[in-house]
PDB file of N, CA and C in Angstrom:
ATOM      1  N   UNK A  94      94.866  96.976 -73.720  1.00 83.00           N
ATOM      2  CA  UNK A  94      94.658  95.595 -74.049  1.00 83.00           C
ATOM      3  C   UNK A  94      95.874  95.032 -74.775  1.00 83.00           C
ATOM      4  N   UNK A  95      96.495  95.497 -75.672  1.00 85.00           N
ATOM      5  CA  UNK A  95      97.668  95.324 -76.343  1.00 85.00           C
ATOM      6  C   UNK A  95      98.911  94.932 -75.270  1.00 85.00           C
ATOM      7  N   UNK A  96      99.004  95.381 -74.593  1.00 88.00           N
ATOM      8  CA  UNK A  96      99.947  95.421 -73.253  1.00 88.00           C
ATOM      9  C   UNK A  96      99.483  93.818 -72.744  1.00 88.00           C
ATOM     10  N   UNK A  97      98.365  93.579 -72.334  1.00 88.00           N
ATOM     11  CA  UNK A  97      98.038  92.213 -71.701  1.00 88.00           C
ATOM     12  C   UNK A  97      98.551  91.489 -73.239  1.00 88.00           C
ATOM     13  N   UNK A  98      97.677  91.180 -74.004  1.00 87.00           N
ATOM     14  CA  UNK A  98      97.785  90.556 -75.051  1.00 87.00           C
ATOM     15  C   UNK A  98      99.119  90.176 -75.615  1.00 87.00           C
ATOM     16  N   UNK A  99     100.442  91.805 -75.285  1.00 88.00           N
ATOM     17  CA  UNK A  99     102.025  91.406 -75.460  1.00 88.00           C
ATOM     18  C   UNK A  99     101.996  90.187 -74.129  1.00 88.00           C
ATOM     19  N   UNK A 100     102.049  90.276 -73.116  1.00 89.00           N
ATOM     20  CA  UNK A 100     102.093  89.394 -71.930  1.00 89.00           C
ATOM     21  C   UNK A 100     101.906  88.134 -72.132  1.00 89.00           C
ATOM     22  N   UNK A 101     100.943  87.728 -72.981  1.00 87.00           N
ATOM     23  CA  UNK A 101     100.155  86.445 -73.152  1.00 87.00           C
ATOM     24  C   UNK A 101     100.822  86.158 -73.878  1.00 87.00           C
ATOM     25  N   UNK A 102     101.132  86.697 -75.080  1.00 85.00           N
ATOM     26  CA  UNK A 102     102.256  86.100 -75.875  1.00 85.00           C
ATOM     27  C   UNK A 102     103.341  85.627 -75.717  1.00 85.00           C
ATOM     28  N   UNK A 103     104.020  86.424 -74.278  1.00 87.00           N
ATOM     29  CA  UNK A 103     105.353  86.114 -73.394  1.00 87.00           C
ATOM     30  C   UNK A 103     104.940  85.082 -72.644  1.00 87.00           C
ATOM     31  N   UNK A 104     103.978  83.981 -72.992  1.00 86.00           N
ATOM     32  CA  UNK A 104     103.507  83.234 -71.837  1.00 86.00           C
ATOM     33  C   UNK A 104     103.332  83.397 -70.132  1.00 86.00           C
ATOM     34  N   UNK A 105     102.703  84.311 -70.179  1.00 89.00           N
ATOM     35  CA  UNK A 105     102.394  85.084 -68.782  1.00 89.00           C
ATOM     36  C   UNK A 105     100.863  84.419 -69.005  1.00 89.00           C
ATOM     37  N   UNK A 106     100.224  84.653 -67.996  1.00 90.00           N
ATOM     38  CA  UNK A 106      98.321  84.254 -67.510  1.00 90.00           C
ATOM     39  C   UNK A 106      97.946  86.122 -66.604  1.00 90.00           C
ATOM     40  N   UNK A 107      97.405  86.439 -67.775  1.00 91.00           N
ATOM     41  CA  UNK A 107      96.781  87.802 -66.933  1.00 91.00           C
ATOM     42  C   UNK A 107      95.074  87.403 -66.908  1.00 91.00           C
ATOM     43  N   UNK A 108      94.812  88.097 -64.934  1.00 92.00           N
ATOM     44  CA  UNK A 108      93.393  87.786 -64.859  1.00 92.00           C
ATOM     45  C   UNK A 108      92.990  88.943 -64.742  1.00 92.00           C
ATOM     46  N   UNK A 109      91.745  88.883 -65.472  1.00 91.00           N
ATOM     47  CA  UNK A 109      90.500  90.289 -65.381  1.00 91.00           C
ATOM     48  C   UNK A 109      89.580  90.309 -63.972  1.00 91.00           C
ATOM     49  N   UNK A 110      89.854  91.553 -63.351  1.00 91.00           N
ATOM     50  CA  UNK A 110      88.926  91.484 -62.193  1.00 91.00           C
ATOM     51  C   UNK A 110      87.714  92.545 -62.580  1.00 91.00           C
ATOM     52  N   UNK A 111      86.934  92.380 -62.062  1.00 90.00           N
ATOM     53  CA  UNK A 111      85.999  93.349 -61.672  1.00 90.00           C
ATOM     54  C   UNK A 111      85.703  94.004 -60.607  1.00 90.00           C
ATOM     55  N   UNK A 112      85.710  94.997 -59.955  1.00 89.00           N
ATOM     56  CA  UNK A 112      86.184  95.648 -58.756  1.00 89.00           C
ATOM     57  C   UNK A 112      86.627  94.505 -57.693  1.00 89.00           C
ATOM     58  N   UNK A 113      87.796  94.006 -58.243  1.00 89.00           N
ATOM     59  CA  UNK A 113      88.433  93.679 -57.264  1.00 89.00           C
ATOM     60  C   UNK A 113      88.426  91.862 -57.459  1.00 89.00           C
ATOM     61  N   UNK A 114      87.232  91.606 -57.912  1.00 90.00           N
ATOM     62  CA  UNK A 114      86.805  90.083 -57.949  1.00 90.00           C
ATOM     63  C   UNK A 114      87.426  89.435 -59.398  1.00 90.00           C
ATOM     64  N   UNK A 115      87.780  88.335 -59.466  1.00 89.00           N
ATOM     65  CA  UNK A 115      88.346  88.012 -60.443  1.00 89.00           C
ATOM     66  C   UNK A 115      87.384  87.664 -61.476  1.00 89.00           C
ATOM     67  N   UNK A 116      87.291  87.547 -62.724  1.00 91.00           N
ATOM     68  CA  UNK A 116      85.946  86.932 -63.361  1.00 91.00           C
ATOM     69  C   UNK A 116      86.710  86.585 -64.722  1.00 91.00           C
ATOM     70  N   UNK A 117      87.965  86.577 -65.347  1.00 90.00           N
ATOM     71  CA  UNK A 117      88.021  85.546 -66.543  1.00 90.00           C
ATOM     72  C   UNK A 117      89.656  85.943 -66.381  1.00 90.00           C
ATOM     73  N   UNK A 118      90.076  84.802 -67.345  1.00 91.00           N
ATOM     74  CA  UNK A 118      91.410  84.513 -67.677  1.00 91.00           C
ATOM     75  C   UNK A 118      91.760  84.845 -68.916  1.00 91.00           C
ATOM     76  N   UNK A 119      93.118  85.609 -68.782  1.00 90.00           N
ATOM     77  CA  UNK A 119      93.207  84.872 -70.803  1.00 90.00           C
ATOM     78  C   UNK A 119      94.959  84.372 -70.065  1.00 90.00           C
ATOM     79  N   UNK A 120      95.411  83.680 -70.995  1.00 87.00           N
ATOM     80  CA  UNK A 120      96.213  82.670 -71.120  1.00 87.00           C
ATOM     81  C   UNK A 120      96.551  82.137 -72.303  1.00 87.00           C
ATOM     82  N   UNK A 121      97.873  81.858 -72.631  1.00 83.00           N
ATOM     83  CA  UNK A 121      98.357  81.493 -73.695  1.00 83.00           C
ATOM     84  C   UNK A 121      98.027  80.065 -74.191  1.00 83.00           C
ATOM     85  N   UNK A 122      97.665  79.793 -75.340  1.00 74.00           N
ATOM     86  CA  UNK A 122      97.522  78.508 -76.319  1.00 74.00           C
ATOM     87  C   UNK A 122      98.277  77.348 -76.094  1.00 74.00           C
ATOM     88  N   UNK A 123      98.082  76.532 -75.747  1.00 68.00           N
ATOM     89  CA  UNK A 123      99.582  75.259 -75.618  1.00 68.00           C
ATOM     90  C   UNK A 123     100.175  75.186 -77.419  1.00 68.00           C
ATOM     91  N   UNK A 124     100.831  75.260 -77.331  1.00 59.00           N
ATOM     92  CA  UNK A 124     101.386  74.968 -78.649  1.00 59.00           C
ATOM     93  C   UNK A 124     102.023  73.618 -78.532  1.00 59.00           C
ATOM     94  N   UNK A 125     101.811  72.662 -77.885  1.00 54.00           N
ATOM     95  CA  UNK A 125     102.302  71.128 -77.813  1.00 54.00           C
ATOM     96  C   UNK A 125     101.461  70.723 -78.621  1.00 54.00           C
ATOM     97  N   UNK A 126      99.873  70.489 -78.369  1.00 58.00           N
ATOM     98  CA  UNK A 126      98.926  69.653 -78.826  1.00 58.00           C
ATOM     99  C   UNK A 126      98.278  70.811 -79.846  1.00 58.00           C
ATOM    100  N   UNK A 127      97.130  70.141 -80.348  1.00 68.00           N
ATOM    101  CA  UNK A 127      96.558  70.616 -81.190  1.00 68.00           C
ATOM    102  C   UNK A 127      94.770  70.361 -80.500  1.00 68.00           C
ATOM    103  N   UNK A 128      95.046  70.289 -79.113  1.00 72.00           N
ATOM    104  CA  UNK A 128      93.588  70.228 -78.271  1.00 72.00           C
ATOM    105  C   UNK A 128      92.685  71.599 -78.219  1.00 72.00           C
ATOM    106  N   UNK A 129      93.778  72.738 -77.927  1.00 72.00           N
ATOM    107  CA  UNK A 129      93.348  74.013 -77.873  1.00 72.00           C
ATOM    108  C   UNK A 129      92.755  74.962 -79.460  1.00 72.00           C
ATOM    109  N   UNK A 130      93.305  73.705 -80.292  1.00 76.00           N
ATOM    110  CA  UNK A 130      92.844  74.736 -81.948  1.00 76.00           C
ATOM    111  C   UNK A 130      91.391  73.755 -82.256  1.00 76.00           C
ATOM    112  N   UNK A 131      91.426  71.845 -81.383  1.00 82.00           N
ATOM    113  CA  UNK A 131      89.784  71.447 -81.569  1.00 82.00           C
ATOM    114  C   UNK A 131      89.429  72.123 -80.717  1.00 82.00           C
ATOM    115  N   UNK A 132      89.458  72.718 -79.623  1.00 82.00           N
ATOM    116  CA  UNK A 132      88.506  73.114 -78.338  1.00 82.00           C
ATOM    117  C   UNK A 132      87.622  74.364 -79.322  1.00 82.00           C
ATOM    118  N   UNK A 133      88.798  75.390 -80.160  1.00 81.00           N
ATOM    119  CA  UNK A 133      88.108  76.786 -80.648  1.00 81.00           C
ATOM    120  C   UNK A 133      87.133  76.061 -81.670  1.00 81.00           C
ATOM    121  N   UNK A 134      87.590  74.722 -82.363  1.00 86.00           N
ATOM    122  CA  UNK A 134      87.068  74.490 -83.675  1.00 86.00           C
ATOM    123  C   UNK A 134      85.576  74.078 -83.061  1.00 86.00           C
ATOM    124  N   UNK A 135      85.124  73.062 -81.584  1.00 89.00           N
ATOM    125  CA  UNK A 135      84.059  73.154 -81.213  1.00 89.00           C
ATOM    126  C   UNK A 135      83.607  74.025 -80.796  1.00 89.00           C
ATOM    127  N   UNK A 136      83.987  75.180 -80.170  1.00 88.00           N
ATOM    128  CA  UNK A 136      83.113  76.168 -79.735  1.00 88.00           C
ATOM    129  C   UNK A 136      82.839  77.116 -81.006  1.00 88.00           C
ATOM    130  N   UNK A 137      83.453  77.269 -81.876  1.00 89.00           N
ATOM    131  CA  UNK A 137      82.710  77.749 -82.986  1.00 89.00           C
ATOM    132  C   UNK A 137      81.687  77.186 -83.702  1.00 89.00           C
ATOM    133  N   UNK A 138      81.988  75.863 -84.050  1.00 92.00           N
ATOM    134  CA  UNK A 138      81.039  74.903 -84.378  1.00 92.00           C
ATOM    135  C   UNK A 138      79.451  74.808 -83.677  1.00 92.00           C
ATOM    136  N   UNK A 139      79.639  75.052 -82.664  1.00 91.00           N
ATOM    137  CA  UNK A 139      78.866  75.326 -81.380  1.00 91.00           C
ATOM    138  C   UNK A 139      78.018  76.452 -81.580  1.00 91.00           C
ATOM    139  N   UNK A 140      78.802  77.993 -82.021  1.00 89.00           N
ATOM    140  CA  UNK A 140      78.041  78.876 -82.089  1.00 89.00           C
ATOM    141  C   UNK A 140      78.231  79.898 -81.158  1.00 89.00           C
ATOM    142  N   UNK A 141      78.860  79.085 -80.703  1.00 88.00           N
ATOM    143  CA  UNK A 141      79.813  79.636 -79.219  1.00 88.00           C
ATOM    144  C   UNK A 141      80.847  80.832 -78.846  1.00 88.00           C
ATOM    145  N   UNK A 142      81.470  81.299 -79.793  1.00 87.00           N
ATOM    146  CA  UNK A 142      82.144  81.869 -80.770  1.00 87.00           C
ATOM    147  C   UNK A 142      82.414  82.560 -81.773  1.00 87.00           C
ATOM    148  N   UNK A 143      82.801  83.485 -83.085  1.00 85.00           N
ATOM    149  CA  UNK A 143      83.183  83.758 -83.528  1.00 85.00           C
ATOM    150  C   UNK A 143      84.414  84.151 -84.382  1.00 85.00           C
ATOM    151  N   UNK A 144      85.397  83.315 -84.731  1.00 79.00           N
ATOM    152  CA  UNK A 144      86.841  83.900 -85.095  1.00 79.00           C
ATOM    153  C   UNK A 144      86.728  85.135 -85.872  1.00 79.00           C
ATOM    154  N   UNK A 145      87.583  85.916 -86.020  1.00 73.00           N
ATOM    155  CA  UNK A 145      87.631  86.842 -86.449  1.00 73.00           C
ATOM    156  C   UNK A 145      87.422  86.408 -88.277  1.00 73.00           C
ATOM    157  N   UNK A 146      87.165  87.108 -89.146  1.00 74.00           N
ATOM    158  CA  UNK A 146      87.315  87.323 -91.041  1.00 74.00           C
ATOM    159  C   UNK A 146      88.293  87.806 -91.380  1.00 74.00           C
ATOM    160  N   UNK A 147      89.011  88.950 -90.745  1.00 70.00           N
ATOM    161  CA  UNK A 147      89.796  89.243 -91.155  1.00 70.00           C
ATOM    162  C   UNK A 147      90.823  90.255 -90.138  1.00 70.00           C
ATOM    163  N   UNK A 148      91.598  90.733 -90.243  1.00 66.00           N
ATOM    164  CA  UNK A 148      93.099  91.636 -89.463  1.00 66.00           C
ATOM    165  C   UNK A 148      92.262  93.166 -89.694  1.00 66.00           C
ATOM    166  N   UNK A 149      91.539  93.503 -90.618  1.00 68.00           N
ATOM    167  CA  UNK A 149      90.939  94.489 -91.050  1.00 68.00           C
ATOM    168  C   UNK A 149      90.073  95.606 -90.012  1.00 68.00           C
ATOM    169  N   UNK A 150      90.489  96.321 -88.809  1.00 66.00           N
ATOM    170  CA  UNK A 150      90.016  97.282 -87.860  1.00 66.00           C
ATOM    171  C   UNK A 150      89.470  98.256 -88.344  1.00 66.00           C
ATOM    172  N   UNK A 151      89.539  98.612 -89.423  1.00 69.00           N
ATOM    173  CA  UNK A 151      88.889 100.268 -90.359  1.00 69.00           C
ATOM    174  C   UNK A 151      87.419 100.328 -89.891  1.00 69.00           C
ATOM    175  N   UNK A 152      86.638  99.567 -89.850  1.00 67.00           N
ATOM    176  CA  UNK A 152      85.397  99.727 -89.214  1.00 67.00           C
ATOM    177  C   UNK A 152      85.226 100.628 -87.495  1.00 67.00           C
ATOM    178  N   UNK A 153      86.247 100.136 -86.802  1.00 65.00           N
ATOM    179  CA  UNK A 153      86.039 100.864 -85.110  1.00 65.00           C
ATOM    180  C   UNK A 153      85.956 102.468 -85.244  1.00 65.00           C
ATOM    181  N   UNK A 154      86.771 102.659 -86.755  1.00 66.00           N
ATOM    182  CA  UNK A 154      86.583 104.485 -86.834  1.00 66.00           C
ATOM    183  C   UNK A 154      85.291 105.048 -86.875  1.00 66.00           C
ATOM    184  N   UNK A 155      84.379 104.160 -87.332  1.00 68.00           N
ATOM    185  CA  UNK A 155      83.115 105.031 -87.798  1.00 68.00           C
ATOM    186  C   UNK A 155      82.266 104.578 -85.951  1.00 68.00           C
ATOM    187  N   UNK A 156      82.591 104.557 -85.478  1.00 67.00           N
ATOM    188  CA  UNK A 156      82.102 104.290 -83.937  1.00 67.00           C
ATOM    189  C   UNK A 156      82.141 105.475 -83.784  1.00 67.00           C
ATOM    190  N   UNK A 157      80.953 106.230 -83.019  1.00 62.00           N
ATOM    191  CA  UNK A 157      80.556 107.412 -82.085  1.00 62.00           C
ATOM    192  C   UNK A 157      81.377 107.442 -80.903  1.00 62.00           C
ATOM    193  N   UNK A 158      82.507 108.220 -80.571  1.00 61.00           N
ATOM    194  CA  UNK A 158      82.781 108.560 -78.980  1.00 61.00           C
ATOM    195  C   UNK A 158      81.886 108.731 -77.901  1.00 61.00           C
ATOM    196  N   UNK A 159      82.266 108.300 -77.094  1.00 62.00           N
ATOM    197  CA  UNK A 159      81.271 108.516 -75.372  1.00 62.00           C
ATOM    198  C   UNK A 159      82.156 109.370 -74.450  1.00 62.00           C
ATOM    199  N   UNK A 160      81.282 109.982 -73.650  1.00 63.00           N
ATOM    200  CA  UNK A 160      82.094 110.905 -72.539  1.00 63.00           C
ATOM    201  C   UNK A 160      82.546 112.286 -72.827  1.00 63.00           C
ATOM    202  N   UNK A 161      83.452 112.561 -72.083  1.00 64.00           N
ATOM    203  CA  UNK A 161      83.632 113.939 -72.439  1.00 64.00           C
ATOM    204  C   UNK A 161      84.739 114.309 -73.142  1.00 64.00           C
ATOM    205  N   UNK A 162      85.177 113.363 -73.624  1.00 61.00           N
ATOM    206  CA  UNK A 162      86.491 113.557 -74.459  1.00 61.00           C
ATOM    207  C   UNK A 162      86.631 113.216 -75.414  1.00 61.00           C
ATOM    208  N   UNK A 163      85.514 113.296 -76.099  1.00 57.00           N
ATOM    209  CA  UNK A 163      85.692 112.422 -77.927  1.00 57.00           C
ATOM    210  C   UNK A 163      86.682 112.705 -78.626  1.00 57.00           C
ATOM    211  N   UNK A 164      87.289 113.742 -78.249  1.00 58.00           N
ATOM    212  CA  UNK A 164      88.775 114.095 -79.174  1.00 58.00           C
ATOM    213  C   UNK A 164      90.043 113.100 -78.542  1.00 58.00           C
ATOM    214  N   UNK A 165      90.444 112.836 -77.519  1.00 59.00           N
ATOM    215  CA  UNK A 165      91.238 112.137 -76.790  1.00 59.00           C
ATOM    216  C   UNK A 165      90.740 110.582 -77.281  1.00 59.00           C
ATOM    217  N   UNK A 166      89.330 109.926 -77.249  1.00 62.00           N
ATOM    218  CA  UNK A 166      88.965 109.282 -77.256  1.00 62.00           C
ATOM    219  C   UNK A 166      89.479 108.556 -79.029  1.00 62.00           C
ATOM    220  N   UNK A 167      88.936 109.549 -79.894  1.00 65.00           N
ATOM    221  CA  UNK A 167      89.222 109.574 -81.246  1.00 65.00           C
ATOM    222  C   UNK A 167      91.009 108.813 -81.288  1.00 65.00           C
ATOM    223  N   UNK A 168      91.203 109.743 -80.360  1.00 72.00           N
ATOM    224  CA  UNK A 168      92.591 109.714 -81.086  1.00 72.00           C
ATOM    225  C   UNK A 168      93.611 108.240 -80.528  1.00 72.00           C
ATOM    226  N   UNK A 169      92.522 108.014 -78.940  1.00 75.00           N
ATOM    227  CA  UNK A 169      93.289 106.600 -79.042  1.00 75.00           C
ATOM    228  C   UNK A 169      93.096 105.600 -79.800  1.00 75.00           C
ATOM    229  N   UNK A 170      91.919 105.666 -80.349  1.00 74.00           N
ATOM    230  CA  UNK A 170      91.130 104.672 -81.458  1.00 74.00           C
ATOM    231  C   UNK A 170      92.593 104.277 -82.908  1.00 74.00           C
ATOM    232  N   UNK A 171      92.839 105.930 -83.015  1.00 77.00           N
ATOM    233  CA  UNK A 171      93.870 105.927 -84.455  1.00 77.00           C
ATOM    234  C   UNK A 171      95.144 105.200 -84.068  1.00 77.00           C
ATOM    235  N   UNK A 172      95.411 105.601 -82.615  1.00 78.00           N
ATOM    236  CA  UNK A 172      96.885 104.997 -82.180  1.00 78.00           C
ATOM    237  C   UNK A 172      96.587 102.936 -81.745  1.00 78.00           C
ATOM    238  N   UNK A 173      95.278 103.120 -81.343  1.00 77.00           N
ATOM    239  CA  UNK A 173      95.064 101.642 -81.609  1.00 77.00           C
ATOM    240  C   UNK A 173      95.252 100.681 -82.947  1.00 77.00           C
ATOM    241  N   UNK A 174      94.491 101.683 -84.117  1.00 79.00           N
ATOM    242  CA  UNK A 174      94.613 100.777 -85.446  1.00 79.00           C
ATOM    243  C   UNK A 174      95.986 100.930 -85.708  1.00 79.00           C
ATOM    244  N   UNK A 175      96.531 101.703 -85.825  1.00 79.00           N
ATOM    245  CA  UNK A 175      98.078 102.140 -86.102  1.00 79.00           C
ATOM    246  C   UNK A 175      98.726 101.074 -85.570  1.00 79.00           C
ATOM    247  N   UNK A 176      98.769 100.780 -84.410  1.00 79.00           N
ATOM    248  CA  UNK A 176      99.598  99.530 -83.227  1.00 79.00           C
ATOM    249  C   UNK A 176      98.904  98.167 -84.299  1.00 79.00           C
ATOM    250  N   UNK A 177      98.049  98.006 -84.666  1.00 77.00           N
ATOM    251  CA  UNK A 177      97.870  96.623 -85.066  1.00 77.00           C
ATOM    252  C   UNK A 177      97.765  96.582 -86.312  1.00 77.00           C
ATOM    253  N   UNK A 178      97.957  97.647 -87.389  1.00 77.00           N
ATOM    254  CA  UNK A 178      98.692  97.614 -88.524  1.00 77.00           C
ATOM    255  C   UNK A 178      99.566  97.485 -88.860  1.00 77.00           C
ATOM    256  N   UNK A 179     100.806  97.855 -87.705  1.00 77.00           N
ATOM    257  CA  UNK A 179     102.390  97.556 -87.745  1.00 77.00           C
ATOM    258  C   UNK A 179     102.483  96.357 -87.500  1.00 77.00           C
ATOM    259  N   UNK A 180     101.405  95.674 -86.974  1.00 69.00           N
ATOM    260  CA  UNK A 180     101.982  94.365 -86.316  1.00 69.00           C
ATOM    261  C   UNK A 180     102.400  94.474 -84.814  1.00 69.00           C
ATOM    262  N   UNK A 181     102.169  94.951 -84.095  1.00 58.00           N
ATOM    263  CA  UNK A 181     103.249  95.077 -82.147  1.00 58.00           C
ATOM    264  C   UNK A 181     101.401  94.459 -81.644  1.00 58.00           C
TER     265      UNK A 181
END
């Protein structure tokens, strides 16, 4: 996800498929107007939504692994918080 998310930042438009079918966008913010910061401010308002509280990920650790690799699994979790503690 970090990888798309660098992209979006490079003003790229990456689409999510589902086997094969397309089903959402993400896409970068216009930074001209200030339409895209009312659009979030109504859909939160709305209920619609959630913004985040805080930068704070320490919670995803106490999540149970699935599958057969909870050790692999574990460990991308650490290299995830790690990546968004540095900031990348």
């Amino acid at each position: 996800m970090s990888r798309y998310l660098e992209a979006v930042r490079g003003g790229e438009t990456v689409v999510i498929l589902d086997r094969n079918r397309p089903i959402a966008q993400i896409q970068p913010l216009s930074s001209e107007s200030g339409a895209d910061l009312a659009r979030l401010s109504e859909l939160e308002a709305g209920g619609l939504i959630t913004r985040p509280q805080s930068r704070d990920v320490a919670w995803i650790r106490h999540l149970q692994p699935v599958g057969d690799d909870p050790a692999g699994q574990v460990e991308s979790v650490d290299a995830l918080i790690e990546e968004r503690e540095s900031g990348r």
